[in-house]
Amino acid sequence: MSEWIEVCATGDIDDEDLIRWDHDGRSFAIYNTQKGFFATDGFCTHEQQHLADGLVTGTVIECPLHQGRFDIVTGRALRPPVRIALATYPVKVEDGTVFIRL
């Protein structure tokens, strides 16, 4: 059964930004958007560039390597060259702390 794992304080991620979070040999991207906090796999599905250096606009993350875009909420690929969606993970916020369920 999956469990909730503490990631960071809400204040650790600027508005409309993201951080890289590594856990148990895997890498994730944790986002702070106007719609709330979200989590996806950390690497672009196109050429494995980490999304932590990407640009967040609304609920879209743009990969820094080839400018492919993903919907942060659903993981859906939005713009070539990306075609494969990102995995997404449940996130909750309690008492100013961000948690992810893997």
PDB file of N, CA and C in Angstrom:
ATOM      1  N   MET A   1       0.846  -1.186   0.000  1.00  0.00           N
ATOM      2  CA  MET A   1       0.000   0.000   0.000  1.00  0.00           C
ATOM      3  C   MET A   1       0.890   1.247   0.000  1.00  0.00           C
ATOM      4  N   SER A   2       0.501   2.236  -0.762  1.00  0.00           N
ATOM      5  CA  SER A   2       1.299   3.461  -0.847  1.00  0.00           C
ATOM      6  C   SER A   2       1.092   4.315   0.400  1.00  0.00           C
ATOM      7  N   GLU A   3       2.085   5.141   0.666  1.00  0.00           N
ATOM      8  CA  GLU A   3       2.020   6.003   1.834  1.00  0.00           C
ATOM      9  C   GLU A   3       2.328   7.443   1.441  1.00  0.00           C
ATOM     10  N   TRP A   4       1.923   8.357   2.284  1.00  0.00           N
ATOM     11  CA  TRP A   4       2.226   9.764   2.071  1.00  0.00           C
ATOM     12  C   TRP A   4       3.635  10.043   2.592  1.00  0.00           C
ATOM     13  N   ILE A   5       4.451  10.693   1.761  1.00  0.00           N
ATOM     14  CA  ILE A   5       5.837  10.985   2.110  1.00  0.00           C
ATOM     15  C   ILE A   5       6.029  12.495   2.095  1.00  0.00           C
ATOM     16  N   GLU A   6       6.633  13.024   3.151  1.00  0.00           N
ATOM     17  CA  GLU A   6       6.887  14.461   3.245  1.00  0.00           C
ATOM     18  C   GLU A   6       7.932  14.872   2.215  1.00  0.00           C
ATOM     19  N   VAL A   7       7.629  15.958   1.489  1.00  0.00           N
ATOM     20  CA  VAL A   7       8.521  16.460   0.451  1.00  0.00           C
ATOM     21  C   VAL A   7       9.225  17.739   0.896  1.00  0.00           C
ATOM     22  N   CYS A   8       8.440  18.756   1.274  1.00  0.00           N
ATOM     23  CA  CYS A   8       9.015  20.057   1.609  1.00  0.00           C
ATOM     24  C   CYS A   8       7.945  20.944   2.237  1.00  0.00           C
ATOM     25  N   ALA A   9       8.346  22.121   2.651  1.00  0.00           N
ATOM     26  CA  ALA A   9       7.388  23.129   3.098  1.00  0.00           C
ATOM     27  C   ALA A   9       6.796  23.818   1.878  1.00  0.00           C
ATOM     28  N   THR A  10       5.564  24.272   1.985  1.00  0.00           N
ATOM     29  CA  THR A  10       4.934  24.960   0.846  1.00  0.00           C
ATOM     30  C   THR A  10       5.757  26.174   0.414  1.00  0.00           C
ATOM     31  N   GLY A  11       6.391  26.858   1.361  1.00  0.00           N
ATOM     32  CA  GLY A  11       7.186  28.040   1.048  1.00  0.00           C
ATOM     33  C   GLY A  11       8.488  27.741   0.330  1.00  0.00           C
ATOM     34  N   ASP A  12       8.849  26.459   0.211  1.00  0.00           N
ATOM     35  CA  ASP A  12      10.081  26.093  -0.486  1.00  0.00           C
ATOM     36  C   ASP A  12       9.944  26.152  -2.005  1.00  0.00           C
ATOM     37  N   ILE A  13       8.702  26.258  -2.480  1.00  0.00           N
ATOM     38  CA  ILE A  13       8.464  26.332  -3.924  1.00  0.00           C
ATOM     39  C   ILE A  13       7.773  27.658  -4.224  1.00  0.00           C
ATOM     40  N   ASP A  14       8.439  28.502  -4.997  1.00  0.00           N
ATOM     41  CA  ASP A  14       7.858  29.794  -5.360  1.00  0.00           C
ATOM     42  C   ASP A  14       6.574  29.587  -6.159  1.00  0.00           C
ATOM     43  N   ASP A  15       5.723  30.605  -6.187  1.00  0.00           N
ATOM     44  CA  ASP A  15       4.511  30.570  -7.003  1.00  0.00           C
ATOM     45  C   ASP A  15       4.891  30.342  -8.460  1.00  0.00           C
ATOM     46  N   GLU A  16       4.109  29.507  -9.129  1.00  0.00           N
ATOM     47  CA  GLU A  16       4.315  29.171 -10.537  1.00  0.00           C
ATOM     48  C   GLU A  16       5.751  28.720 -10.797  1.00  0.00           C
ATOM     49  N   ASP A  17       6.201  27.767  -9.961  1.00  0.00           N
ATOM     50  CA  ASP A  17       7.555  27.229 -10.080  1.00  0.00           C
ATOM     51  C   ASP A  17       7.543  25.765  -9.660  1.00  0.00           C
ATOM     52  N   LEU A  18       8.704  25.147  -9.659  1.00  0.00           N
ATOM     53  CA  LEU A  18       8.832  23.751  -9.278  1.00  0.00           C
ATOM     54  C   LEU A  18      10.179  23.506  -8.635  1.00  0.00           C
ATOM     55  N   ILE A  19      10.278  22.368  -7.963  1.00  0.00           N
ATOM     56  CA  ILE A  19      11.559  21.919  -7.430  1.00  0.00           C
ATOM     57  C   ILE A  19      11.775  20.472  -7.844  1.00  0.00           C
ATOM     58  N   ARG A  20      13.035  20.082  -7.856  1.00  0.00           N
ATOM     59  CA  ARG A  20      13.399  18.682  -8.047  1.00  0.00           C
ATOM     60  C   ARG A  20      13.366  18.004  -6.687  1.00  0.00           C
ATOM     61  N   TRP A  21      12.804  16.806  -6.644  1.00  0.00           N
ATOM     62  CA  TRP A  21      12.768  16.032  -5.412  1.00  0.00           C
ATOM     63  C   TRP A  21      13.132  14.602  -5.751  1.00  0.00           C
ATOM     64  N   ASP A  22      14.222  14.126  -5.153  1.00  0.00           N
ATOM     65  CA  ASP A  22      14.696  12.765  -5.384  1.00  0.00           C
ATOM     66  C   ASP A  22      14.375  11.904  -4.173  1.00  0.00           C
ATOM     67  N   HIS A  23      13.878  10.710  -4.447  1.00  0.00           N
ATOM     68  CA  HIS A  23      13.498   9.805  -3.359  1.00  0.00           C
ATOM     69  C   HIS A  23      13.621   8.363  -3.820  1.00  0.00           C
ATOM     70  N   ASP A  24      14.325   7.572  -3.058  1.00  0.00           N
ATOM     71  CA  ASP A  24      14.412   6.132  -3.276  1.00  0.00           C
ATOM     72  C   ASP A  24      14.829   5.793  -4.706  1.00  0.00           C
ATOM     73  N   GLY A  25      15.838   6.511  -5.218  1.00  0.00           N
ATOM     74  CA  GLY A  25      16.359   6.236  -6.545  1.00  0.00           C
ATOM     75  C   GLY A  25      15.540   6.781  -7.698  1.00  0.00           C
ATOM     76  N   ARG A  26      14.523   7.556  -7.397  1.00  0.00           N
ATOM     77  CA  ARG A  26      13.678   8.157  -8.437  1.00  0.00           C
ATOM     78  C   ARG A  26      13.692   9.669  -8.298  1.00  0.00           C
ATOM     79  N   SER A  27      13.347  10.351  -9.388  1.00  0.00           N
ATOM     80  CA  SER A  27      13.336  11.804  -9.385  1.00  0.00           C
ATOM     81  C   SER A  27      11.965  12.321  -9.810  1.00  0.00           C
ATOM     82  N   PHE A  28      11.513  13.335  -9.103  1.00  0.00           N
ATOM     83  CA  PHE A  28      10.181  13.898  -9.319  1.00  0.00           C
ATOM     84  C   PHE A  28      10.280  15.406  -9.496  1.00  0.00           C
ATOM     85  N   ALA A  29       9.233  15.985 -10.058  1.00  0.00           N
ATOM     86  CA  ALA A  29       9.071  17.432 -10.124  1.00  0.00           C
ATOM     87  C   ALA A  29       7.845  17.773  -9.282  1.00  0.00           C
ATOM     88  N   ILE A  30       8.017  18.706  -8.340  1.00  0.00           N
ATOM     89  CA  ILE A  30       6.931  19.128  -7.461  1.00  0.00           C
ATOM     90  C   ILE A  30       6.623  20.580  -7.803  1.00  0.00           C
ATOM     91  N   TYR A  31       5.375  20.863  -8.143  1.00  0.00           N
ATOM     92  CA  TYR A  31       4.969  22.163  -8.684  1.00  0.00           C
ATOM     93  C   TYR A  31       4.070  22.925  -7.715  1.00  0.00           C
ATOM     94  N   ASN A  32       4.193  24.244  -7.768  1.00  0.00           N
ATOM     95  CA  ASN A  32       3.280  25.148  -7.078  1.00  0.00           C
ATOM     96  C   ASN A  32       2.618  25.998  -8.155  1.00  0.00           C
ATOM     97  N   THR A  33       1.334  25.746  -8.418  1.00  0.00           N
ATOM     98  CA  THR A  33       0.599  26.486  -9.449  1.00  0.00           C
ATOM     99  C   THR A  33      -0.560  27.239  -8.813  1.00  0.00           C
ATOM    100  N   GLN A  34      -1.219  28.055  -9.601  1.00  0.00           N
ATOM    101  CA  GLN A  34      -2.386  28.776  -9.083  1.00  0.00           C
ATOM    102  C   GLN A  34      -3.523  27.818  -8.755  1.00  0.00           C
ATOM    103  N   LYS A  35      -3.470  26.587  -9.272  1.00  0.00           N
ATOM    104  CA  LYS A  35      -4.493  25.584  -8.967  1.00  0.00           C
ATOM    105  C   LYS A  35      -4.074  24.660  -7.827  1.00  0.00           C
ATOM    106  N   GLY A  36      -2.905  24.888  -7.259  1.00  0.00           N
ATOM    107  CA  GLY A  36      -2.437  24.066  -6.148  1.00  0.00           C
ATOM    108  C   GLY A  36      -1.099  23.413  -6.432  1.00  0.00           C
ATOM    109  N   PHE A  37      -0.771  22.440  -5.589  1.00  0.00           N
ATOM    110  CA  PHE A  37       0.492  21.720  -5.700  1.00  0.00           C
ATOM    111  C   PHE A  37       0.264  20.408  -6.442  1.00  0.00           C
ATOM    112  N   PHE A  38       1.237  20.038  -7.291  1.00  0.00           N
ATOM    113  CA  PHE A  38       1.142  18.836  -8.104  1.00  0.00           C
ATOM    114  C   PHE A  38       2.512  18.170  -8.178  1.00  0.00           C
ATOM    115  N   ALA A  39       2.524  16.897  -8.612  1.00  0.00           N
ATOM    116  CA  ALA A  39       3.774  16.152  -8.759  1.00  0.00           C
ATOM    117  C   ALA A  39       3.724  15.295 -10.009  1.00  0.00           C
ATOM    118  N   THR A  40       4.858  15.253 -10.718  1.00  0.00           N
ATOM    119  CA  THR A  40       5.011  14.391 -11.887  1.00  0.00           C
ATOM    120  C   THR A  40       6.378  13.722 -11.803  1.00  0.00           C
ATOM    121  N   ASP A  41       6.609  12.765 -12.711  1.00  0.00           N
ATOM    122  CA  ASP A  41       7.970  12.279 -12.881  1.00  0.00           C
ATOM    123  C   ASP A  41       8.847  13.481 -13.199  1.00  0.00           C
ATOM    124  N   GLY A  42      10.108  13.395 -12.843  1.00  0.00           N
ATOM    125  CA  GLY A  42      10.999  14.539 -12.997  1.00  0.00           C
ATOM    126  C   GLY A  42      11.604  14.702 -14.365  1.00  0.00           C
ATOM    127  N   PHE A  43      11.641  13.641 -15.154  1.00  0.00           N
ATOM    128  CA  PHE A  43      12.328  13.709 -16.441  1.00  0.00           C
ATOM    129  C   PHE A  43      11.344  13.760 -17.605  1.00  0.00           C
ATOM    130  N   CYS A  44      11.663  14.589 -18.583  1.00  0.00           N
ATOM    131  CA  CYS A  44      10.889  14.680 -19.816  1.00  0.00           C
ATOM    132  C   CYS A  44      10.872  13.313 -20.489  1.00  0.00           C
ATOM    133  N   THR A  45       9.746  12.936 -21.054  1.00  0.00           N
ATOM    134  CA  THR A  45       9.619  11.645 -21.718  1.00  0.00           C
ATOM    135  C   THR A  45      10.264  11.629 -23.100  1.00  0.00           C
ATOM    136  N   HIS A  46      10.729  12.764 -23.575  1.00  0.00           N
ATOM    137  CA  HIS A  46      11.331  12.838 -24.905  1.00  0.00           C
ATOM    138  C   HIS A  46      12.800  12.451 -24.875  1.00  0.00           C
ATOM    139  N   GLU A  47      13.622  13.171 -24.092  1.00  0.00           N
ATOM    140  CA  GLU A  47      15.054  12.864 -24.056  1.00  0.00           C
ATOM    141  C   GLU A  47      15.620  12.908 -22.651  1.00  0.00           C
ATOM    142  N   GLN A  48      14.795  12.627 -21.675  1.00  0.00           N
ATOM    143  CA  GLN A  48      15.230  12.465 -20.292  1.00  0.00           C
ATOM    144  C   GLN A  48      15.935  13.686 -19.700  1.00  0.00           C
ATOM    145  N   GLN A  49      15.558  14.868 -20.120  1.00  0.00           N
ATOM    146  CA  GLN A  49      16.039  16.110 -19.505  1.00  0.00           C
ATOM    147  C   GLN A  49      15.206  16.356 -18.250  1.00  0.00           C
ATOM    148  N   HIS A  50      15.860  16.727 -17.142  1.00  0.00           N
ATOM    149  CA  HIS A  50      15.071  16.989 -15.933  1.00  0.00           C
ATOM    150  C   HIS A  50      14.265  18.267 -16.106  1.00  0.00           C
ATOM    151  N   LEU A  51      13.036  18.216 -15.652  1.00  0.00           N
ATOM    152  CA  LEU A  51      12.126  19.349 -15.813  1.00  0.00           C
ATOM    153  C   LEU A  51      12.360  20.463 -14.800  1.00  0.00           C
ATOM    154  N   ALA A  52      13.215  20.244 -13.800  1.00  0.00           N
ATOM    155  CA  ALA A  52      13.446  21.254 -12.761  1.00  0.00           C
ATOM    156  C   ALA A  52      13.964  22.567 -13.333  1.00  0.00           C
ATOM    157  N   ASP A  53      14.605  22.522 -14.500  1.00  0.00           N
ATOM    158  CA  ASP A  53      15.089  23.748 -15.142  1.00  0.00           C
ATOM    159  C   ASP A  53      14.089  24.297 -16.149  1.00  0.00           C
ATOM    160  N   GLY A  54      12.911  23.694 -16.210  1.00  0.00           N
ATOM    161  CA  GLY A  54      11.897  24.118 -17.162  1.00  0.00           C
ATOM    162  C   GLY A  54      11.117  25.339 -16.690  1.00  0.00           C
ATOM    163  N   LEU A  55      10.236  25.789 -17.537  1.00  0.00           N
ATOM    164  CA  LEU A  55       9.430  26.982 -17.283  1.00  0.00           C
ATOM    165  C   LEU A  55       7.991  26.579 -16.995  1.00  0.00           C
ATOM    166  N   VAL A  56       7.464  27.025 -15.847  1.00  0.00           N
ATOM    167  CA  VAL A  56       6.072  26.781 -15.484  1.00  0.00           C
ATOM    168  C   VAL A  56       5.250  28.013 -15.858  1.00  0.00           C
ATOM    169  N   THR A  57       4.191  27.793 -16.631  1.00  0.00           N
ATOM    170  CA  THR A  57       3.250  28.847 -16.985  1.00  0.00           C
ATOM    171  C   THR A  57       1.853  28.304 -16.732  1.00  0.00           C
ATOM    172  N   GLY A  58       1.197  28.842 -15.723  1.00  0.00           N
ATOM    173  CA  GLY A  58      -0.115  28.308 -15.357  1.00  0.00           C
ATOM    174  C   GLY A  58       0.044  26.891 -14.862  1.00  0.00           C
ATOM    175  N   THR A  59      -0.573  25.944 -15.568  1.00  0.00           N
ATOM    176  CA  THR A  59      -0.430  24.532 -15.209  1.00  0.00           C
ATOM    177  C   THR A  59       0.280  23.761 -16.328  1.00  0.00           C
ATOM    178  N   VAL A  60       1.217  24.427 -16.975  1.00  0.00           N
ATOM    179  CA  VAL A  60       1.999  23.818 -18.051  1.00  0.00           C
ATOM    180  C   VAL A  60       3.480  23.918 -17.691  1.00  0.00           C
ATOM    181  N   ILE A  61       4.208  22.803 -17.901  1.00  0.00           N
ATOM    182  CA  ILE A  61       5.660  22.805 -17.747  1.00  0.00           C
ATOM    183  C   ILE A  61       6.275  22.658 -19.135  1.00  0.00           C
ATOM    184  N   GLU A  62       7.246  23.517 -19.435  1.00  0.00           N
ATOM    185  CA  GLU A  62       7.955  23.447 -20.701  1.00  0.00           C
ATOM    186  C   GLU A  62       9.349  22.895 -20.442  1.00  0.00           C
ATOM    187  N   CYS A  63       9.704  21.842 -21.134  1.00  0.00           N
ATOM    188  CA  CYS A  63      11.018  21.229 -20.988  1.00  0.00           C
ATOM    189  C   CYS A  63      12.095  22.204 -21.484  1.00  0.00           C
ATOM    190  N   PRO A  64      13.198  22.340 -20.736  1.00  0.00           N
ATOM    191  CA  PRO A  64      14.236  23.287 -21.139  1.00  0.00           C
ATOM    192  C   PRO A  64      15.044  22.842 -22.360  1.00  0.00           C
ATOM    193  N   LEU A  65      14.979  21.563 -22.729  1.00  0.00           N
ATOM    194  CA  LEU A  65      15.828  21.078 -23.822  1.00  0.00           C
ATOM    195  C   LEU A  65      15.239  21.362 -25.201  1.00  0.00           C
ATOM    196  N   HIS A  66      14.024  20.932 -25.451  1.00  0.00           N
ATOM    197  CA  HIS A  66      13.411  21.106 -26.779  1.00  0.00           C
ATOM    198  C   HIS A  66      12.055  21.788 -26.732  1.00  0.00           C
ATOM    199  N   GLN A  67      11.706  22.365 -25.592  1.00  0.00           N
ATOM    200  CA  GLN A  67      10.483  23.135 -25.399  1.00  0.00           C
ATOM    201  C   GLN A  67       9.193  22.342 -25.581  1.00  0.00           C
ATOM    202  N   GLY A  68       9.260  21.035 -25.420  1.00  0.00           N
ATOM    203  CA  GLY A  68       8.031  20.241 -25.364  1.00  0.00           C
ATOM    204  C   GLY A  68       7.259  20.648 -24.116  1.00  0.00           C
ATOM    205  N   ARG A  69       5.964  20.515 -24.134  1.00  0.00           N
ATOM    206  CA  ARG A  69       5.140  20.948 -23.003  1.00  0.00           C
ATOM    207  C   ARG A  69       4.229  19.831 -22.512  1.00  0.00           C
ATOM    208  N   PHE A  70       3.993  19.862 -21.182  1.00  0.00           N
ATOM    209  CA  PHE A  70       3.108  18.911 -20.531  1.00  0.00           C
ATOM    210  C   PHE A  70       2.114  19.654 -19.658  1.00  0.00           C
ATOM    211  N   ASP A  71       0.919  19.091 -19.535  1.00  0.00           N
ATOM    212  CA  ASP A  71      -0.050  19.572 -18.567  1.00  0.00           C
ATOM    213  C   ASP A  71       0.374  19.026 -17.202  1.00  0.00           C
ATOM    214  N   ILE A  72       0.619  19.899 -16.246  1.00  0.00           N
ATOM    215  CA  ILE A  72       1.089  19.508 -14.917  1.00  0.00           C
ATOM    216  C   ILE A  72       0.027  18.698 -14.169  1.00  0.00           C
ATOM    217  N   VAL A  73      -1.223  19.011 -14.365  1.00  0.00           N
ATOM    218  CA  VAL A  73      -2.305  18.357 -13.626  1.00  0.00           C
ATOM    219  C   VAL A  73      -2.521  16.922 -14.099  1.00  0.00           C
ATOM    220  N   THR A  74      -2.531  16.717 -15.409  1.00  0.00           N
ATOM    221  CA  THR A  74      -2.840  15.398 -15.977  1.00  0.00           C
ATOM    222  C   THR A  74      -1.619  14.646 -16.479  1.00  0.00           C
ATOM    223  N   GLY A  75      -0.510  15.350 -16.722  1.00  0.00           N
ATOM    224  CA  GLY A  75       0.680  14.744 -17.308  1.00  0.00           C
ATOM    225  C   GLY A  75       0.628  14.654 -18.816  1.00  0.00           C
ATOM    226  N   ARG A  76      -0.489  15.046 -19.415  1.00  0.00           N
ATOM    227  CA  ARG A  76      -0.682  14.921 -20.867  1.00  0.00           C
ATOM    228  C   ARG A  76       0.363  15.706 -21.653  1.00  0.00           C
ATOM    229  N   ALA A  77       0.917  15.093 -22.701  1.00  0.00           N
ATOM    230  CA  ALA A  77       1.839  15.775 -23.611  1.00  0.00           C
ATOM    231  C   ALA A  77       1.039  16.778 -24.438  1.00  0.00           C
ATOM    232  N   LEU A  78       1.517  18.023 -24.475  1.00  0.00           N
ATOM    233  CA  LEU A  78       0.766  19.093 -25.138  1.00  0.00           C
ATOM    234  C   LEU A  78       1.405  19.597 -26.422  1.00  0.00           C
ATOM    235  N   ARG A  79       2.732  19.482 -26.535  1.00  0.00           N
ATOM    236  CA  ARG A  79       3.397  20.066 -27.708  1.00  0.00           C
ATOM    237  C   ARG A  79       4.617  19.231 -28.074  1.00  0.00           C
ATOM    238  N   PRO A  80       4.758  18.904 -29.371  1.00  0.00           N
ATOM    239  CA  PRO A  80       5.932  18.159 -29.810  1.00  0.00           C
ATOM    240  C   PRO A  80       7.212  18.929 -29.434  1.00  0.00           C
ATOM    241  N   PRO A  81       8.273  18.203 -29.214  1.00  0.00           N
ATOM    242  CA  PRO A  81       8.457  16.817 -29.629  1.00  0.00           C
ATOM    243  C   PRO A  81       7.951  15.775 -28.633  1.00  0.00           C
ATOM    244  N   VAL A  82       7.414  16.172 -27.495  1.00  0.00           N
ATOM    245  CA  VAL A  82       6.937  15.164 -26.544  1.00  0.00           C
ATOM    246  C   VAL A  82       5.631  14.552 -27.046  1.00  0.00           C
ATOM    247  N   ARG A  83       5.532  13.232 -26.865  1.00  0.00           N
ATOM    248  CA  ARG A  83       4.337  12.504 -27.286  1.00  0.00           C
ATOM    249  C   ARG A  83       3.818  11.601 -26.171  1.00  0.00           C
ATOM    250  N   ILE A  84       4.691  11.255 -25.238  1.00  0.00           N
ATOM    251  CA  ILE A  84       4.328  10.353 -24.147  1.00  0.00           C
ATOM    252  C   ILE A  84       4.073  11.186 -22.896  1.00  0.00           C
ATOM    253  N   ALA A  85       2.963  10.931 -22.235  1.00  0.00           N
ATOM    254  CA  ALA A  85       2.574  11.686 -21.037  1.00  0.00           C
ATOM    255  C   ALA A  85       3.530  11.409 -19.881  1.00  0.00           C
ATOM    256  N   LEU A  86       3.568  12.351 -18.941  1.00  0.00           N
ATOM    257  CA  LEU A  86       4.291  12.176 -17.684  1.00  0.00           C
ATOM    258  C   LEU A  86       3.398  11.444 -16.698  1.00  0.00           C
ATOM    259  N   ALA A  87       3.994  10.613 -15.857  1.00  0.00           N
ATOM    260  CA  ALA A  87       3.241  10.030 -14.743  1.00  0.00           C
ATOM    261  C   ALA A  87       2.993  11.135 -13.722  1.00  0.00           C
ATOM    262  N   THR A  88       1.810  11.126 -13.126  1.00  0.00           N
ATOM    263  CA  THR A  88       1.474  12.097 -12.085  1.00  0.00           C
ATOM    264  C   THR A  88       1.234  11.351 -10.777  1.00  0.00           C
ATOM    265  N   TYR A  89       1.344  12.092  -9.667  1.00  0.00           N
ATOM    266  CA  TYR A  89       1.224  11.491  -8.342  1.00  0.00           C
ATOM    267  C   TYR A  89       0.336  12.362  -7.459  1.00  0.00           C
ATOM    268  N   PRO A  90      -0.448  11.739  -6.582  1.00  0.00           N
ATOM    269  CA  PRO A  90      -1.289  12.510  -5.672  1.00  0.00           C
ATOM    270  C   PRO A  90      -0.433  13.353  -4.718  1.00  0.00           C
ATOM    271  N   VAL A  91      -0.910  14.560  -4.462  1.00  0.00           N
ATOM    272  CA  VAL A  91      -0.240  15.488  -3.549  1.00  0.00           C
ATOM    273  C   VAL A  91      -1.271  16.007  -2.560  1.00  0.00           C
ATOM    274  N   LYS A  92      -0.849  16.183  -1.323  1.00  0.00           N
ATOM    275  CA  LYS A  92      -1.701  16.854  -0.343  1.00  0.00           C
ATOM    276  C   LYS A  92      -0.833  17.820   0.441  1.00  0.00           C
ATOM    277  N   VAL A  93      -1.488  18.846   0.980  1.00  0.00           N
ATOM    278  CA  VAL A  93      -0.815  19.843   1.812  1.00  0.00           C
ATOM    279  C   VAL A  93      -1.487  19.842   3.172  1.00  0.00           C
ATOM    280  N   GLU A  94      -0.678  19.698   4.208  1.00  0.00           N
ATOM    281  CA  GLU A  94      -1.174  19.746   5.579  1.00  0.00           C
ATOM    282  C   GLU A  94      -0.237  20.603   6.412  1.00  0.00           C
ATOM    283  N   ASP A  95      -0.802  21.577   7.093  1.00  0.00           N
ATOM    284  CA  ASP A  95      -0.036  22.432   8.010  1.00  0.00           C
ATOM    285  C   ASP A  95       1.221  22.997   7.345  1.00  0.00           C
ATOM    286  N   GLY A  96       1.096  23.439   6.099  1.00  0.00           N
ATOM    287  CA  GLY A  96       2.220  24.071   5.402  1.00  0.00           C
ATOM    288  C   GLY A  96       3.264  23.116   4.880  1.00  0.00           C
ATOM    289  N   THR A  97       2.946  21.810   4.839  1.00  0.00           N
ATOM    290  CA  THR A  97       3.894  20.803   4.356  1.00  0.00           C
ATOM    291  C   THR A  97       3.280  20.087   3.158  1.00  0.00           C
ATOM    292  N   VAL A  98       4.104  19.862   2.132  1.00  0.00           N
ATOM    293  CA  VAL A  98       3.686  19.158   0.918  1.00  0.00           C
ATOM    294  C   VAL A  98       4.042  17.680   1.069  1.00  0.00           C
ATOM    295  N   PHE A  99       3.067  16.813   0.771  1.00  0.00           N
ATOM    296  CA  PHE A  99       3.260  15.362   0.816  1.00  0.00           C
ATOM    297  C   PHE A  99       2.930  14.786  -0.555  1.00  0.00           C
ATOM    298  N   ILE A 100       3.612  13.705  -0.924  1.00  0.00           N
ATOM    299  CA  ILE A 100       3.339  12.995  -2.176  1.00  0.00           C
ATOM    300  C   ILE A 100       3.041  11.538  -1.813  1.00  0.00           C
ATOM    301  N   ARG A 101       2.136  10.934  -2.596  1.00  0.00           N
ATOM    302  CA  ARG A 101       1.864   9.502  -2.416  1.00  0.00           C
ATOM    303  C   ARG A 101       2.402   8.756  -3.622  1.00  0.00           C
ATOM    304  N   LEU A 102       3.289   7.819  -3.340  1.00  0.00           N
ATOM    305  CA  LEU A 102       3.914   7.047  -4.419  1.00  0.00           C
ATOM    306  C   LEU A 102       3.291   5.672  -4.536  1.00  0.00           C
TER     307      LEU A 102
END
